[in-house]
């Protein structure tokens, strides 16, 4: 059984984006697996590295996609949103560096991805979904 599952509270109401966000759920489950399933230390390190590399590729392409989409709809908070994305990418790169230096970052990476899913996706991404559907009642900056 997976550690966490996608549910509708995570949906931003844009299907293609939801599908991309589901990858984060997969990464969390993979990392969780490396922490709990029996395996050798080197297998574990290898699998964690695979997740880190996939997460880097994924976040960079997913964020580009999201930012392009938000630019097209003139999302007024795009700049702040992009800044949050950049910090996250930097953070994942830091994990990679630490992992390469022999540090065990699996638990921390899992917590970070979890936090991202429950905070960024469930609130900040939902804000743009409201904007896109015209139900954002906040005034423009
Ligand atoms: Fe986002």
PDB file of C-alpha atoms and ligand atoms in Angstrom:
ATOM      1  CA  UNK A   1       0.000   0.000   0.000  1.00  0.00           C
ATOM      2  CA  UNK A   2       1.389   3.426  -0.847  1.00  0.00           C
ATOM      3  CA  UNK A   3       2.324   5.730   2.014  1.00  0.00           C
ATOM      4  CA  UNK A   4       0.214   8.582   0.661  1.00  0.00           C
ATOM      5  CA  UNK A   5      -2.368   8.778  -2.058  1.00  0.00           C
ATOM      6  CA  UNK A   6      -3.582  11.563  -4.263  1.00  0.00           C
ATOM      7  CA  UNK A   7      -6.940  12.958  -3.272  1.00  0.00           C
ATOM      8  CA  UNK A   8      -9.170  15.724  -4.477  1.00  0.00           C
ATOM      9  CA  UNK A   9      -8.068  18.191  -1.808  1.00  0.00           C
ATOM     10  CA  UNK A  10      -4.847  18.433  -3.853  1.00  0.00           C
ATOM     11  CA  UNK A  11      -6.533  19.188  -7.146  1.00  0.00           C
ATOM     12  CA  UNK A  12      -6.054  22.671  -8.584  1.00  0.00           C
ATOM     13  CA  UNK A  13      -8.832  22.019 -11.088  1.00  0.00           C
ATOM     14  CA  UNK A  14      -6.508  22.014 -14.103  1.00  0.00           C
ATOM     15  CA  UNK A  15      -6.169  18.433 -15.246  1.00  0.00           C
ATOM     16  CA  UNK A  16      -2.761  18.649 -16.884  1.00  0.00           C
ATOM     17  CA  UNK A  17      -1.317  20.322 -13.780  1.00  0.00           C
ATOM     18  CA  UNK A  18      -2.894  17.769 -11.457  1.00  0.00           C
ATOM     19  CA  UNK A  19      -1.283  15.013 -13.485  1.00  0.00           C
ATOM     20  CA  UNK A  20       2.091  16.690 -13.097  1.00  0.00           C
ATOM     21  CA  UNK A  21       1.583  17.204  -9.370  1.00  0.00           C
ATOM     22  CA  UNK A  22       0.842  13.504  -8.942  1.00  0.00           C
ATOM     23  CA  UNK A  23       4.506  12.875  -9.622  1.00  0.00           C
ATOM     24  CA  UNK A  24       5.326  14.449  -6.275  1.00  0.00           C
ATOM     25  CA  UNK A  25       3.116  11.853  -4.605  1.00  0.00           C
ATOM     26  CA  UNK A  26       5.092   9.132  -6.421  1.00  0.00           C
ATOM     27  CA  UNK A  27       8.405  10.573  -5.232  1.00  0.00           C
ATOM     28  CA  UNK A  28       7.216  10.712  -1.641  1.00  0.00           C
ATOM     29  CA  UNK A  29       6.138   7.082  -1.847  1.00  0.00           C
ATOM     30  CA  UNK A  30       9.442   6.054  -3.388  1.00  0.00           C
ATOM     31  CA  UNK A  31      11.455   7.770  -0.675  1.00  0.00           C
ATOM     32  CA  UNK A  32       9.225   6.316   1.989  1.00  0.00           C
ATOM     33  CA  UNK A  33       9.894   2.915   0.520  1.00  0.00           C
ATOM     34  CA  UNK A  34      13.656   3.380   0.706  1.00  0.00           C
ATOM     35  CA  UNK A  35      13.263   4.239   4.392  1.00  0.00           C
ATOM     36  CA  UNK A  36      11.157   1.238   5.264  1.00  0.00           C
ATOM     37  CA  UNK A  37      11.667  -1.602   2.797  1.00  0.00           C
ATOM     38  CA  UNK A  38      14.613  -3.898   3.484  1.00  0.00           C
ATOM     39  CA  UNK A  39      17.497  -3.163   1.105  1.00  0.00           C
ATOM     40  CA  UNK A  40      21.238  -2.714   1.113  1.00  0.00           C
ATOM     41  CA  UNK A  41      22.741   0.672   1.912  1.00  0.00           C
ATOM     42  CA  UNK A  42      24.080   1.049  -1.619  1.00  0.00           C
ATOM     43  CA  UNK A  43      20.714   0.150  -3.175  1.00  0.00           C
ATOM     44  CA  UNK A  44      19.104   2.654  -0.921  1.00  0.00           C
ATOM     45  CA  UNK A  45      21.569   5.403  -1.843  1.00  0.00           C
ATOM     46  CA  UNK A  46      21.062   4.625  -5.501  1.00  0.00           C
ATOM     47  CA  UNK A  47      17.304   4.822  -5.248  1.00  0.00           C
ATOM     48  CA  UNK A  48      17.361   8.061  -3.290  1.00  0.00           C
ATOM     49  CA  UNK A  49      19.687   9.517  -5.930  1.00  0.00           C
ATOM     50  CA  UNK A  50      17.270   8.445  -8.651  1.00  0.00           C
ATOM     51  CA  UNK A  51      14.440  10.251  -6.893  1.00  0.00           C
ATOM     52  CA  UNK A  52      16.555  13.387  -6.431  1.00  0.00           C
ATOM     53  CA  UNK A  53      17.531  13.409 -10.110  1.00  0.00           C
ATOM     54  CA  UNK A  54      13.962  12.817 -11.236  1.00  0.00           C
ATOM     55  CA  UNK A  55      12.712  15.501  -8.864  1.00  0.00           C
ATOM     56  CA  UNK A  56      15.189  18.004 -10.326  1.00  0.00           C
ATOM     57  CA  UNK A  57      14.160  17.249 -13.921  1.00  0.00           C
ATOM     58  CA  UNK A  58      10.541  17.189 -13.011  1.00  0.00           C
ATOM     59  CA  UNK A  59      10.405  20.386 -10.975  1.00  0.00           C
ATOM     60  CA  UNK A  60      12.306  22.355 -13.583  1.00  0.00           C
ATOM     61  CA  UNK A  61      10.026  21.304 -16.443  1.00  0.00           C
ATOM     62  CA  UNK A  62       6.847  21.424 -14.397  1.00  0.00           C
ATOM     63  CA  UNK A  63       7.619  24.897 -13.035  1.00  0.00           C
ATOM     64  CA  UNK A  64       8.369  26.170 -16.554  1.00  0.00           C
ATOM     65  CA  UNK A  65       5.053  24.803 -17.683  1.00  0.00           C
ATOM     66  CA  UNK A  66       3.181  26.335 -14.756  1.00  0.00           C
ATOM     67  CA  UNK A  67       4.887  29.711 -15.112  1.00  0.00           C
ATOM     68  CA  UNK A  68       4.183  29.832 -18.877  1.00  0.00           C
ATOM     69  CA  UNK A  69       0.567  29.059 -18.232  1.00  0.00           C
ATOM     70  CA  UNK A  70       0.334  31.763 -15.553  1.00  0.00           C
ATOM     71  CA  UNK A  71       2.002  34.296 -17.815  1.00  0.00           C
ATOM     72  CA  UNK A  72      -0.588  33.610 -20.499  1.00  0.00           C
ATOM     73  CA  UNK A  73      -3.451  34.328 -18.105  1.00  0.00           C
ATOM     74  CA  UNK A  74      -1.678  37.408 -16.663  1.00  0.00           C
ATOM     75  CA  UNK A  75      -1.589  36.002 -13.164  1.00  0.00           C
ATOM     76  CA  UNK A  76      -0.814  39.026 -10.969  1.00  0.00           C
ATOM     77  CA  UNK A  77       1.236  37.078  -8.416  1.00  0.00           C
ATOM     78  CA  UNK A  78       3.415  35.287 -10.931  1.00  0.00           C
ATOM     79  CA  UNK A  79       6.625  36.941  -9.769  1.00  0.00           C
ATOM     80  CA  UNK A  80       6.214  35.831  -6.175  1.00  0.00           C
ATOM     81  CA  UNK A  81       5.096  32.393  -7.298  1.00  0.00           C
ATOM     82  CA  UNK A  82       8.160  32.033  -9.514  1.00  0.00           C
ATOM     83  CA  UNK A  83      10.427  33.044  -6.647  1.00  0.00           C
ATOM     84  CA  UNK A  84       8.994  30.245  -4.508  1.00  0.00           C
ATOM     85  CA  UNK A  85       9.620  27.788  -7.356  1.00  0.00           C
ATOM     86  CA  UNK A  86      13.228  28.935  -7.676  1.00  0.00           C
ATOM     87  CA  UNK A  87      13.872  28.457  -3.969  1.00  0.00           C
ATOM     88  CA  UNK A  88      12.431  24.971  -4.151  1.00  0.00           C
ATOM     89  CA  UNK A  89      14.622  24.002  -7.117  1.00  0.00           C
ATOM     90  CA  UNK A  90      17.654  25.308  -5.245  1.00  0.00           C
ATOM     91  CA  UNK A  91      16.679  23.252  -2.248  1.00  0.00           C
ATOM     92  CA  UNK A  92      16.446  20.030  -4.242  1.00  0.00           C
ATOM     93  CA  UNK A  93      19.843  20.765  -5.799  1.00  0.00           C
ATOM     94  CA  UNK A  94      21.260  21.181  -2.287  1.00  0.00           C
ATOM     95  CA  UNK A  95      19.951  17.744  -1.385  1.00  0.00           C
ATOM     96  CA  UNK A  96      21.731  16.315  -4.377  1.00  0.00           C
ATOM     97  CA  UNK A  97      25.014  17.930  -3.344  1.00  0.00           C
ATOM     98  CA  UNK A  98      24.648  16.673   0.208  1.00  0.00           C
ATOM     99  CA  UNK A  99      23.789  13.195  -1.018  1.00  0.00           C
ATOM    100  CA  UNK A 100      26.873  13.188  -3.236  1.00  0.00           C
ATOM    101  CA  UNK A 101      28.878  14.094  -0.150  1.00  0.00           C
ATOM    102  CA  UNK A 102      27.635  10.965   1.565  1.00  0.00           C
ATOM    103  CA  UNK A 103      24.940  12.541   3.717  1.00  0.00           C
ATOM    104  CA  UNK A 104      21.712  10.691   4.345  1.00  0.00           C
ATOM    105  CA  UNK A 105      19.038  13.140   3.281  1.00  0.00           C
ATOM    106  CA  UNK A 106      16.196  10.707   2.544  1.00  0.00           C
ATOM    107  CA  UNK A 107      14.007  11.605   5.506  1.00  0.00           C
ATOM    108  CA  UNK A 108      14.555  15.331   5.042  1.00  0.00           C
ATOM    109  CA  UNK A 109      13.800  15.114   1.335  1.00  0.00           C
ATOM    110  CA  UNK A 110      10.609  13.243   2.050  1.00  0.00           C
ATOM    111  CA  UNK A 111       9.511  15.868   4.580  1.00  0.00           C
ATOM    112  CA  UNK A 112      10.302  18.661   2.123  1.00  0.00           C
ATOM    113  CA  UNK A 113       8.291  17.047  -0.677  1.00  0.00           C
ATOM    114  CA  UNK A 114       5.442  16.410   1.717  1.00  0.00           C
ATOM    115  CA  UNK A 115       5.489  20.003   2.861  1.00  0.00           C
ATOM    116  CA  UNK A 116       5.524  21.149  -0.754  1.00  0.00           C
ATOM    117  CA  UNK A 117       2.529  19.014  -1.579  1.00  0.00           C
ATOM    118  CA  UNK A 118       0.500  20.080   1.429  1.00  0.00           C
ATOM    119  CA  UNK A 119       1.430  23.744   1.375  1.00  0.00           C
ATOM    120  CA  UNK A 120       2.520  24.990  -2.007  1.00  0.00           C
ATOM    121  CA  UNK A 121       0.231  22.811  -4.077  1.00  0.00           C
ATOM    122  CA  UNK A 122      -2.712  22.897  -1.747  1.00  0.00           C
ATOM    123  CA  UNK A 123      -2.680  26.632  -1.183  1.00  0.00           C
ATOM    124  CA  UNK A 124      -0.432  28.698  -3.472  1.00  0.00           C
ATOM    125  CA  UNK A 125      -1.216  26.687  -6.586  1.00  0.00           C
ATOM    126  CA  UNK A 126      -4.874  26.716  -5.706  1.00  0.00           C
ATOM    127  CA  UNK A 127      -4.761  30.494  -5.617  1.00  0.00           C
ATOM    128  CA  UNK A 128      -3.862  30.667  -9.284  1.00  0.00           C
ATOM    129  CA  UNK A 129      -6.585  28.144 -10.038  1.00  0.00           C
ATOM    130  CA  UNK A 130      -9.058  30.558  -8.453  1.00  0.00           C
ATOM    131  CA  UNK A 131      -7.636  33.378 -10.522  1.00  0.00           C
ATOM    132  CA  UNK A 132      -7.930  31.318 -13.703  1.00  0.00           C
ATOM    133  CA  UNK A 133     -11.528  30.416 -13.002  1.00  0.00           C
ATOM    134  CA  UNK A 134     -12.381  34.016 -12.160  1.00  0.00           C
ATOM    135  CA  UNK A 135     -13.323  33.319  -8.561  1.00  0.00           C
ATOM    136  CA  UNK A 136     -10.410  35.197  -6.998  1.00  0.00           C
ATOM    137  CA  UNK A 137     -11.959  38.045  -5.063  1.00  0.00           C
ATOM    138  CA  UNK A 138      -8.747  39.706  -4.008  1.00  0.00           C
ATOM    139  CA  UNK A 139      -7.959  43.020  -5.602  1.00  0.00           C
ATOM    140  CA  UNK A 140      -5.028  43.316  -7.965  1.00  0.00           C
ATOM    141  CA  UNK A 141      -1.701  44.485  -6.566  1.00  0.00           C
TER     142      UNK A 141
HETATM  143 FE1  LIG B   1       3.491  26.283  -8.251  1.00  0.00          FE
END
